[in-house]
Amino acid sequence: MKIHHVALIVSDYERSKKFYTEILDCSVISEVYREEKNSHKLDLETDEGGRLELFSFPHPPARQSYPESCGLRHLAFEVQDVPQKREEFLSKGLDCEEIRIDEWTGKKFFFTVDPDGLPLEFYES
């Protein structure tokens, strides 16, 4: 089996749509507004076929990230050139942590956050 998609509930639909499509360069597969739920649903795809679903709901509770709590810790994306990806994000105004080296694999990675504070990791392929 493989993971089909990751679903995220966002606090500001338009802000998150812009982030995931313009900053992370995900492609839109489909977008619907579900009037009965007052909710948007945006299906996205990464350039390697990974899928994300963004949902908006009225007044979702804030995600507890710090200190870390039980549940999703972070979302990780595989990239070929970690320093290049970090520079690309910095040039787009994204705040990124310094590049680190995974002590077990020797691979480079860094973290940033999405508009709702969800930690995003970019890990060397």
Short mmCIF file of N, CA, C and O in Angstrom, two decimals:
data_model
loop_
_atom_site.label_atom_id
_atom_site.label_comp_id
_atom_site.label_asym_id
_atom_site.label_seq_id
_atom_site.Cartn_x
_atom_site.Cartn_y
_atom_site.Cartn_z
N MET A 1 0.84 -1.19 0.00
CA MET A 1 0.00 0.00 0.00
C MET A 1 0.88 1.24 0.00
O MET A 1 2.02 1.20 0.41
N LYS A 2 0.28 2.34 -0.44
CA LYS A 2 0.97 3.62 -0.37
C LYS A 2 -0.02 4.67 0.12
O LYS A 2 -1.23 4.45 0.08
N ILE A 3 0.49 5.77 0.59
CA ILE A 3 -0.38 6.86 1.04
C ILE A 3 -1.02 7.50 -0.18
O ILE A 3 -0.32 7.85 -1.14
N HIS A 4 -2.32 7.67 -0.15
CA HIS A 4 -3.04 8.28 -1.27
C HIS A 4 -3.01 9.80 -1.20
O HIS A 4 -2.73 10.47 -2.18
N HIS A 5 -3.32 10.36 -0.02
CA HIS A 5 -3.29 11.82 0.13
C HIS A 5 -3.18 12.20 1.60
O HIS A 5 -3.37 11.38 2.49
N VAL A 6 -2.87 13.45 1.83
CA VAL A 6 -2.87 14.05 3.15
C VAL A 6 -3.90 15.17 3.12
O VAL A 6 -3.89 15.99 2.20
N ALA A 7 -4.80 15.19 4.10
CA ALA A 7 -5.86 16.20 4.16
C ALA A 7 -5.52 17.22 5.26
O ALA A 7 -5.16 16.84 6.37
N LEU A 8 -5.66 18.49 4.92
CA LEU A 8 -5.38 19.58 5.85
C LEU A 8 -6.60 20.48 5.97
O LEU A 8 -7.19 20.86 4.97
N ILE A 9 -6.95 20.84 7.19
CA ILE A 9 -7.98 21.85 7.42
C ILE A 9 -7.26 23.17 7.64
O ILE A 9 -6.36 23.25 8.48
N VAL A 10 -7.63 24.18 6.87
CA VAL A 10 -6.93 25.47 6.90
C VAL A 10 -7.85 26.55 7.48
O VAL A 10 -9.07 26.46 7.37
N SER A 11 -7.24 27.55 8.08
CA SER A 11 -8.02 28.63 8.71
C SER A 11 -8.43 29.71 7.71
O SER A 11 -9.44 30.37 7.90
N ASP A 12 -7.63 29.92 6.68
CA ASP A 12 -7.90 30.95 5.67
C ASP A 12 -7.69 30.29 4.31
O ASP A 12 -6.55 30.12 3.85
N TYR A 13 -8.78 29.91 3.67
CA TYR A 13 -8.72 29.13 2.44
C TYR A 13 -7.90 29.81 1.34
O TYR A 13 -7.01 29.19 0.75
N GLU A 14 -8.18 31.05 1.05
CA GLU A 14 -7.48 31.74 -0.05
C GLU A 14 -5.99 31.88 0.24
O GLU A 14 -5.15 31.70 -0.65
N ARG A 15 -5.64 32.18 1.49
CA ARG A 15 -4.22 32.31 1.87
C ARG A 15 -3.50 30.97 1.69
O ARG A 15 -2.40 30.90 1.14
N SER A 16 -4.13 29.89 2.15
CA SER A 16 -3.51 28.57 2.03
C SER A 16 -3.46 28.10 0.58
O SER A 16 -2.48 27.48 0.15
N LYS A 17 -4.50 28.38 -0.19
CA LYS A 17 -4.49 28.03 -1.61
C LYS A 17 -3.31 28.70 -2.31
O LYS A 17 -2.58 28.07 -3.06
N LYS A 18 -3.12 29.98 -2.04
CA LYS A 18 -2.02 30.71 -2.64
C LYS A 18 -0.67 30.11 -2.21
O LYS A 18 0.23 29.93 -3.03
N PHE A 19 -0.53 29.79 -0.93
CA PHE A 19 0.71 29.22 -0.41
C PHE A 19 1.04 27.90 -1.11
O PHE A 19 2.15 27.71 -1.62
N TYR A 20 0.09 26.99 -1.13
CA TYR A 20 0.35 25.66 -1.67
C TYR A 20 0.49 25.65 -3.20
O TYR A 20 1.22 24.82 -3.75
N THR A 21 -0.17 26.58 -3.89
CA THR A 21 -0.05 26.61 -5.36
C THR A 21 1.08 27.51 -5.83
O THR A 21 1.79 27.17 -6.78
N GLU A 22 1.28 28.66 -5.19
CA GLU A 22 2.29 29.61 -5.67
C GLU A 22 3.65 29.45 -5.00
O GLU A 22 4.68 29.65 -5.65
N ILE A 23 3.68 29.11 -3.73
CA ILE A 23 4.97 28.93 -3.04
C ILE A 23 5.48 27.50 -3.21
O ILE A 23 6.62 27.27 -3.58
N LEU A 24 4.61 26.51 -2.94
CA LEU A 24 5.03 25.11 -3.05
C LEU A 24 4.83 24.54 -4.46
O LEU A 24 5.26 23.43 -4.74
N ASP A 25 4.21 25.30 -5.35
CA ASP A 25 4.03 24.90 -6.75
C ASP A 25 3.22 23.62 -6.95
O ASP A 25 3.46 22.87 -7.89
N CYS A 26 2.25 23.37 -6.08
CA CYS A 26 1.34 22.24 -6.29
C CYS A 26 0.34 22.61 -7.40
O CYS A 26 -0.02 23.77 -7.54
N SER A 27 -0.08 21.61 -8.14
CA SER A 27 -1.06 21.81 -9.22
C SER A 27 -2.46 21.52 -8.72
O SER A 27 -2.67 20.58 -7.95
N VAL A 28 -3.43 22.29 -9.20
CA VAL A 28 -4.82 22.08 -8.82
C VAL A 28 -5.39 20.94 -9.65
O VAL A 28 -5.34 20.95 -10.88
N ILE A 29 -5.94 19.94 -8.96
CA ILE A 29 -6.64 18.83 -9.61
C ILE A 29 -8.12 19.19 -9.72
O ILE A 29 -8.71 19.06 -10.78
N SER A 30 -8.69 19.62 -8.61
CA SER A 30 -10.10 20.04 -8.60
C SER A 30 -10.34 20.96 -7.42
O SER A 30 -9.59 20.94 -6.44
N GLU A 31 -11.37 21.75 -7.54
CA GLU A 31 -11.74 22.71 -6.50
C GLU A 31 -13.25 22.79 -6.46
O GLU A 31 -13.89 22.99 -7.49
N VAL A 32 -13.83 22.61 -5.28
CA VAL A 32 -15.28 22.69 -5.13
C VAL A 32 -15.62 23.48 -3.88
O VAL A 32 -14.84 23.54 -2.93
N TYR A 33 -16.79 24.10 -3.93
CA TYR A 33 -17.35 24.75 -2.74
C TYR A 33 -18.58 23.93 -2.34
O TYR A 33 -19.49 23.73 -3.15
N ARG A 34 -18.58 23.45 -1.12
CA ARG A 34 -19.68 22.63 -0.62
C ARG A 34 -20.57 23.52 0.24
O ARG A 34 -20.30 23.75 1.42
N GLU A 35 -21.62 24.04 -0.37
CA GLU A 35 -22.48 25.03 0.27
C GLU A 35 -23.10 24.51 1.56
O GLU A 35 -23.18 25.25 2.54
N GLU A 36 -23.52 23.24 1.56
CA GLU A 36 -24.17 22.69 2.75
C GLU A 36 -23.25 22.68 3.97
O GLU A 36 -23.71 22.68 5.11
N LYS A 37 -21.93 22.70 3.75
CA LYS A 37 -20.96 22.71 4.85
C LYS A 37 -20.24 24.05 4.97
O LYS A 37 -19.39 24.21 5.84
N ASN A 38 -20.56 24.99 4.07
CA ASN A 38 -19.85 26.26 4.01
C ASN A 38 -18.34 25.98 3.98
O ASN A 38 -17.58 26.53 4.76
N SER A 39 -17.95 25.10 3.07
CA SER A 39 -16.59 24.57 3.06
C SER A 39 -16.05 24.47 1.64
O SER A 39 -16.73 23.99 0.73
N HIS A 40 -14.80 24.89 1.47
CA HIS A 40 -14.08 24.67 0.22
C HIS A 40 -13.31 23.36 0.35
O HIS A 40 -12.87 22.99 1.44
N LYS A 41 -13.10 22.69 -0.80
CA LYS A 41 -12.23 21.53 -0.87
C LYS A 41 -11.37 21.69 -2.11
O LYS A 41 -11.89 21.84 -3.21
N LEU A 42 -10.07 21.68 -1.91
CA LEU A 42 -9.11 21.85 -3.00
C LEU A 42 -8.21 20.63 -3.04
O LEU A 42 -7.54 20.31 -2.06
N ASP A 43 -8.22 19.92 -4.17
CA ASP A 43 -7.34 18.77 -4.38
C ASP A 43 -6.12 19.25 -5.14
O ASP A 43 -6.24 19.85 -6.21
N LEU A 44 -4.94 18.95 -4.59
CA LEU A 44 -3.67 19.39 -5.17
C LEU A 44 -2.77 18.19 -5.43
O LEU A 44 -2.90 17.15 -4.79
N GLU A 45 -1.82 18.39 -6.36
CA GLU A 45 -0.86 17.35 -6.67
C GLU A 45 0.53 17.96 -6.73
O GLU A 45 0.72 19.03 -7.30
N THR A 46 1.50 17.25 -6.15
CA THR A 46 2.89 17.66 -6.27
C THR A 46 3.41 17.20 -7.62
O THR A 46 2.77 16.39 -8.30
N ASP A 47 4.57 17.68 -8.02
CA ASP A 47 5.09 17.31 -9.34
C ASP A 47 5.46 15.83 -9.43
O ASP A 47 5.66 15.32 -10.51
N GLU A 48 5.54 15.13 -8.32
CA GLU A 48 5.85 13.71 -8.34
C GLU A 48 4.62 12.85 -8.04
O GLU A 48 4.74 11.66 -7.75
N GLY A 49 3.43 13.45 -8.05
CA GLY A 49 2.21 12.68 -7.89
C GLY A 49 1.65 12.59 -6.48
O GLY A 49 0.63 11.95 -6.27
N GLY A 50 2.30 13.21 -5.50
CA GLY A 50 1.74 13.25 -4.16
C GLY A 50 0.49 14.12 -4.15
O GLY A 50 0.38 15.06 -4.93
N ARG A 51 -0.46 13.79 -3.29
CA ARG A 51 -1.71 14.55 -3.27
C ARG A 51 -1.97 15.14 -1.89
O ARG A 51 -1.73 14.51 -0.87
N LEU A 52 -2.48 16.38 -1.92
CA LEU A 52 -2.92 17.08 -0.72
C LEU A 52 -4.36 17.51 -0.93
O LEU A 52 -4.74 17.87 -2.04
N GLU A 53 -5.14 17.49 0.14
CA GLU A 53 -6.49 18.03 0.11
C GLU A 53 -6.55 19.16 1.13
O GLU A 53 -6.15 18.97 2.28
N LEU A 54 -6.99 20.34 0.69
CA LEU A 54 -7.19 21.46 1.61
C LEU A 54 -8.68 21.63 1.83
O LEU A 54 -9.45 21.68 0.87
N PHE A 55 -9.08 21.73 3.09
CA PHE A 55 -10.47 21.95 3.45
C PHE A 55 -10.57 23.24 4.25
O PHE A 55 -9.68 23.54 5.06
N SER A 56 -11.66 23.96 4.06
CA SER A 56 -11.95 25.10 4.94
C SER A 56 -13.28 24.79 5.63
O SER A 56 -14.19 24.23 5.02
N PHE A 57 -13.35 25.12 6.89
CA PHE A 57 -14.59 24.99 7.67
C PHE A 57 -14.71 26.26 8.50
O PHE A 57 -13.69 26.84 8.90
N PRO A 58 -15.91 26.69 8.81
CA PRO A 58 -16.07 27.87 9.66
C PRO A 58 -15.50 27.62 11.06
O PRO A 58 -15.81 26.61 11.69
N HIS A 59 -14.62 28.46 11.51
CA HIS A 59 -14.08 28.47 12.87
C HIS A 59 -13.42 27.16 13.32
O HIS A 59 -13.76 26.63 14.37
N PRO A 60 -12.46 26.64 12.56
CA PRO A 60 -11.79 25.42 13.04
C PRO A 60 -10.91 25.76 14.25
O PRO A 60 -10.36 26.86 14.34
N PRO A 61 -10.78 24.85 15.20
CA PRO A 61 -9.89 25.12 16.34
C PRO A 61 -8.44 25.18 15.87
O PRO A 61 -8.06 24.54 14.89
N ALA A 62 -7.64 25.96 16.56
CA ALA A 62 -6.22 26.09 16.21
C ALA A 62 -5.50 24.78 16.46
O ALA A 62 -5.83 24.03 17.37
N ARG A 63 -4.50 24.50 15.63
CA ARG A 63 -3.67 23.31 15.78
C ARG A 63 -2.63 23.57 16.86
O ARG A 63 -2.00 24.61 16.87
N GLN A 64 -2.46 22.60 17.73
CA GLN A 64 -1.41 22.73 18.74
C GLN A 64 -0.13 22.14 18.19
O GLN A 64 -0.07 20.95 17.91
N SER A 65 0.88 22.97 18.00
CA SER A 65 2.15 22.50 17.48
C SER A 65 3.26 22.59 18.52
O SER A 65 4.13 21.74 18.59
N TYR A 66 3.27 23.63 19.25
CA TYR A 66 4.38 23.89 20.16
C TYR A 66 3.84 24.15 21.56
O TYR A 66 3.07 25.08 21.73
N PRO A 67 4.15 23.38 22.57
CA PRO A 67 5.03 22.22 22.44
C PRO A 67 4.35 21.13 21.63
O PRO A 67 3.13 21.13 21.50
N GLU A 68 5.14 20.24 21.08
CA GLU A 68 4.58 19.21 20.21
C GLU A 68 3.52 18.40 20.95
O GLU A 68 3.67 18.08 22.12
N SER A 69 2.44 18.11 20.23
CA SER A 69 1.36 17.33 20.81
C SER A 69 1.15 16.07 19.99
O SER A 69 1.71 15.92 18.90
N CYS A 70 0.35 15.16 20.50
CA CYS A 70 0.06 13.91 19.81
C CYS A 70 -0.59 14.20 18.47
O CYS A 70 -1.34 15.16 18.33
N GLY A 71 -0.32 13.39 17.47
CA GLY A 71 -0.91 13.56 16.16
C GLY A 71 0.15 13.85 15.12
O GLY A 71 1.33 13.55 15.31
N LEU A 72 -0.26 14.46 14.02
CA LEU A 72 0.66 14.76 12.93
C LEU A 72 1.78 15.67 13.43
O LEU A 72 1.52 16.76 13.95
N ARG A 73 3.00 15.24 13.29
CA ARG A 73 4.15 16.05 13.73
C ARG A 73 4.56 17.05 12.66
O ARG A 73 4.76 18.22 12.94
N HIS A 74 4.71 16.57 11.42
CA HIS A 74 5.03 17.46 10.31
C HIS A 74 4.74 16.73 9.00
O HIS A 74 4.53 15.53 8.98
N LEU A 75 4.73 17.48 7.93
CA LEU A 75 4.55 16.97 6.58
C LEU A 75 5.88 17.15 5.87
O LEU A 75 6.44 18.25 5.87
N ALA A 76 6.42 16.07 5.29
CA ALA A 76 7.73 16.14 4.65
C ALA A 76 7.62 15.96 3.15
O ALA A 76 6.88 15.10 2.67
N PHE A 77 8.37 16.79 2.42
CA PHE A 77 8.44 16.72 0.97
C PHE A 77 9.87 16.35 0.58
O PHE A 77 10.82 16.90 1.13
N GLU A 78 10.01 15.46 -0.39
CA GLU A 78 11.31 15.08 -0.90
C GLU A 78 11.70 16.03 -2.03
O GLU A 78 10.91 16.28 -2.93
N VAL A 79 12.91 16.57 -1.96
CA VAL A 79 13.41 17.46 -3.00
C VAL A 79 14.83 17.04 -3.38
O VAL A 79 15.55 16.44 -2.57
N GLN A 80 15.24 17.34 -4.60
CA GLN A 80 16.56 16.95 -5.06
C GLN A 80 17.66 17.86 -4.51
O GLN A 80 18.73 17.40 -4.16
N ASP A 81 17.38 19.16 -4.45
CA ASP A 81 18.42 20.13 -4.06
C ASP A 81 17.90 20.97 -2.89
O ASP A 81 17.21 21.97 -3.09
N VAL A 82 18.26 20.56 -1.69
CA VAL A 82 17.77 21.22 -0.48
C VAL A 82 18.21 22.69 -0.42
O VAL A 82 17.37 23.57 -0.18
N PRO A 83 19.49 23.01 -0.62
CA PRO A 83 19.88 24.42 -0.56
C PRO A 83 19.15 25.28 -1.60
O PRO A 83 18.72 26.41 -1.31
N GLN A 84 18.97 24.76 -2.82
CA GLN A 84 18.27 25.50 -3.86
C GLN A 84 16.82 25.74 -3.48
O GLN A 84 16.29 26.83 -3.67
N LYS A 85 16.16 24.72 -2.92
CA LYS A 85 14.75 24.85 -2.53
C LYS A 85 14.63 25.87 -1.40
O LYS A 85 13.72 26.70 -1.40
N ARG A 86 15.54 25.84 -0.45
CA ARG A 86 15.50 26.82 0.65
C ARG A 86 15.68 28.23 0.11
O ARG A 86 14.95 29.15 0.50
N GLU A 87 16.63 28.44 -0.79
CA GLU A 87 16.84 29.76 -1.39
C GLU A 87 15.62 30.22 -2.17
O GLU A 87 15.25 31.39 -2.12
N GLU A 88 14.99 29.30 -2.89
CA GLU A 88 13.77 29.63 -3.63
C GLU A 88 12.69 30.13 -2.67
O GLU A 88 12.03 31.13 -2.93
N PHE A 89 12.50 29.43 -1.57
CA PHE A 89 11.48 29.83 -0.60
C PHE A 89 11.83 31.15 0.07
O PHE A 89 10.96 32.00 0.28
N LEU A 90 13.09 31.35 0.41
CA LEU A 90 13.51 32.62 1.01
C LEU A 90 13.23 33.78 0.04
O LEU A 90 12.77 34.84 0.47
N SER A 91 13.48 33.56 -1.24
CA SER A 91 13.24 34.62 -2.23
C SER A 91 11.76 34.94 -2.38
O SER A 91 11.39 36.01 -2.83
N LYS A 92 10.90 33.99 -2.00
CA LYS A 92 9.45 34.19 -2.04
C LYS A 92 8.91 34.73 -0.70
O LYS A 92 7.71 34.84 -0.51
N GLY A 93 9.84 35.05 0.22
CA GLY A 93 9.45 35.64 1.49
C GLY A 93 9.11 34.66 2.59
O GLY A 93 8.63 35.06 3.65
N LEU A 94 9.40 33.39 2.40
CA LEU A 94 9.12 32.37 3.41
C LEU A 94 10.25 32.32 4.42
O LEU A 94 11.43 32.39 4.05
N ASP A 95 9.91 32.23 5.68
CA ASP A 95 10.90 32.09 6.75
C ASP A 95 11.28 30.62 6.86
O ASP A 95 10.42 29.78 7.10
N CYS A 96 12.54 30.29 6.67
CA CYS A 96 13.01 28.91 6.69
C CYS A 96 14.09 28.73 7.75
O CYS A 96 14.93 29.62 7.93
N GLU A 97 14.06 27.60 8.42
CA GLU A 97 15.13 27.27 9.35
C GLU A 97 16.41 26.98 8.57
O GLU A 97 16.38 26.77 7.36
N GLU A 98 17.51 26.96 9.28
CA GLU A 98 18.79 26.62 8.67
C GLU A 98 18.77 25.16 8.23
O GLU A 98 18.02 24.34 8.77
N ILE A 99 19.59 24.83 7.25
CA ILE A 99 19.71 23.46 6.78
C ILE A 99 20.42 22.63 7.84
O ILE A 99 21.41 23.07 8.44
N ARG A 100 19.89 21.44 8.08
CA ARG A 100 20.50 20.50 9.02
C ARG A 100 20.87 19.23 8.27
O ARG A 100 20.45 19.01 7.14
N ILE A 101 21.65 18.39 8.92
CA ILE A 101 22.04 17.09 8.36
C ILE A 101 21.43 16.01 9.25
O ILE A 101 21.63 16.02 10.47
N ASP A 102 20.71 15.07 8.63
CA ASP A 102 20.13 13.95 9.36
C ASP A 102 21.27 13.08 9.87
O ASP A 102 22.08 12.59 9.09
N GLU A 103 21.35 12.91 11.18
CA GLU A 103 22.47 12.18 11.77
C GLU A 103 22.49 10.70 11.39
O GLU A 103 23.52 10.05 11.47
N TRP A 104 21.38 10.14 10.94
CA TRP A 104 21.31 8.73 10.59
C TRP A 104 21.55 8.49 9.11
O TRP A 104 22.12 7.45 8.73
N THR A 105 21.11 9.41 8.26
CA THR A 105 21.22 9.19 6.81
C THR A 105 22.28 10.06 6.15
O THR A 105 22.69 9.80 5.03
N GLY A 106 22.69 11.14 6.84
CA GLY A 106 23.63 12.09 6.25
C GLY A 106 23.00 13.02 5.23
O GLY A 106 23.69 13.79 4.57
N LYS A 107 21.66 12.99 5.11
CA LYS A 107 20.98 13.82 4.12
C LYS A 107 20.60 15.18 4.71
O LYS A 107 20.38 15.32 5.90
N LYS A 108 20.51 16.18 3.82
CA LYS A 108 20.17 17.55 4.20
C LYS A 108 18.65 17.71 4.31
O LYS A 108 17.91 17.07 3.56
N PHE A 109 18.24 18.61 5.20
CA PHE A 109 16.82 18.95 5.32
C PHE A 109 16.68 20.29 6.02
O PHE A 109 17.62 20.77 6.66
N PHE A 110 15.50 20.89 5.87
CA PHE A 110 15.16 22.10 6.61
C PHE A 110 13.66 22.13 6.83
O PHE A 110 12.91 21.41 6.19
N PHE A 111 13.25 22.98 7.77
CA PHE A 111 11.85 23.15 8.09
C PHE A 111 11.40 24.57 7.83
O PHE A 111 12.17 25.52 7.93
N THR A 112 10.13 24.69 7.50
CA THR A 112 9.41 25.95 7.47
C THR A 112 8.00 25.62 7.96
O THR A 112 7.76 24.50 8.42
N VAL A 113 7.08 26.56 7.87
CA VAL A 113 5.69 26.30 8.27
C VAL A 113 4.74 26.82 7.20
O VAL A 113 5.08 27.74 6.46
N ASP A 114 3.55 26.22 7.16
CA ASP A 114 2.52 26.72 6.25
C ASP A 114 1.80 27.88 6.94
O ASP A 114 2.14 28.25 8.07
N PRO A 115 0.82 28.50 6.29
CA PRO A 115 0.17 29.67 6.89
C PRO A 115 -0.52 29.42 8.23
O PRO A 115 -0.74 30.34 9.00
N ASP A 116 -0.82 28.16 8.55
CA ASP A 116 -1.43 27.83 9.84
C ASP A 116 -0.44 27.29 10.85
O ASP A 116 -0.82 26.78 11.90
N GLY A 117 0.84 27.35 10.54
CA GLY A 117 1.86 26.89 11.47
C GLY A 117 2.16 25.41 11.40
O GLY A 117 2.89 24.89 12.24
N LEU A 118 1.63 24.72 10.39
CA LEU A 118 1.93 23.29 10.23
C LEU A 118 3.39 23.17 9.81
O LEU A 118 3.79 23.73 8.78
N PRO A 119 4.21 22.44 10.57
CA PRO A 119 5.61 22.28 10.18
C PRO A 119 5.74 21.50 8.87
O PRO A 119 5.12 20.45 8.70
N LEU A 120 6.53 22.05 7.95
CA LEU A 120 6.81 21.41 6.66
C LEU A 120 8.30 21.16 6.57
O LEU A 120 9.11 22.07 6.78
N GLU A 121 8.67 19.93 6.26
CA GLU A 121 10.07 19.55 6.12
C GLU A 121 10.37 19.33 4.64
O GLU A 121 9.56 18.77 3.91
N PHE A 122 11.54 19.76 4.22
CA PHE A 122 12.02 19.53 2.86
C PHE A 122 13.30 18.73 2.97
O PHE A 122 14.29 19.21 3.53
N TYR A 123 13.24 17.49 2.50
CA TYR A 123 14.26 16.47 2.76
C TYR A 123 14.92 16.04 1.46
O TYR A 123 14.25 15.81 0.45
N GLU A 124 16.23 15.90 1.50
CA GLU A 124 17.02 15.54 0.32
C GLU A 124 16.68 14.13 -0.16
O GLU A 124 16.61 13.20 0.63
N SER A 125 16.48 14.00 -1.48
CA SER A 125 16.17 12.67 -2.04
C SER A 125 17.41 11.83 -2.16
O SER A 125 18.51 12.28 -2.10
#
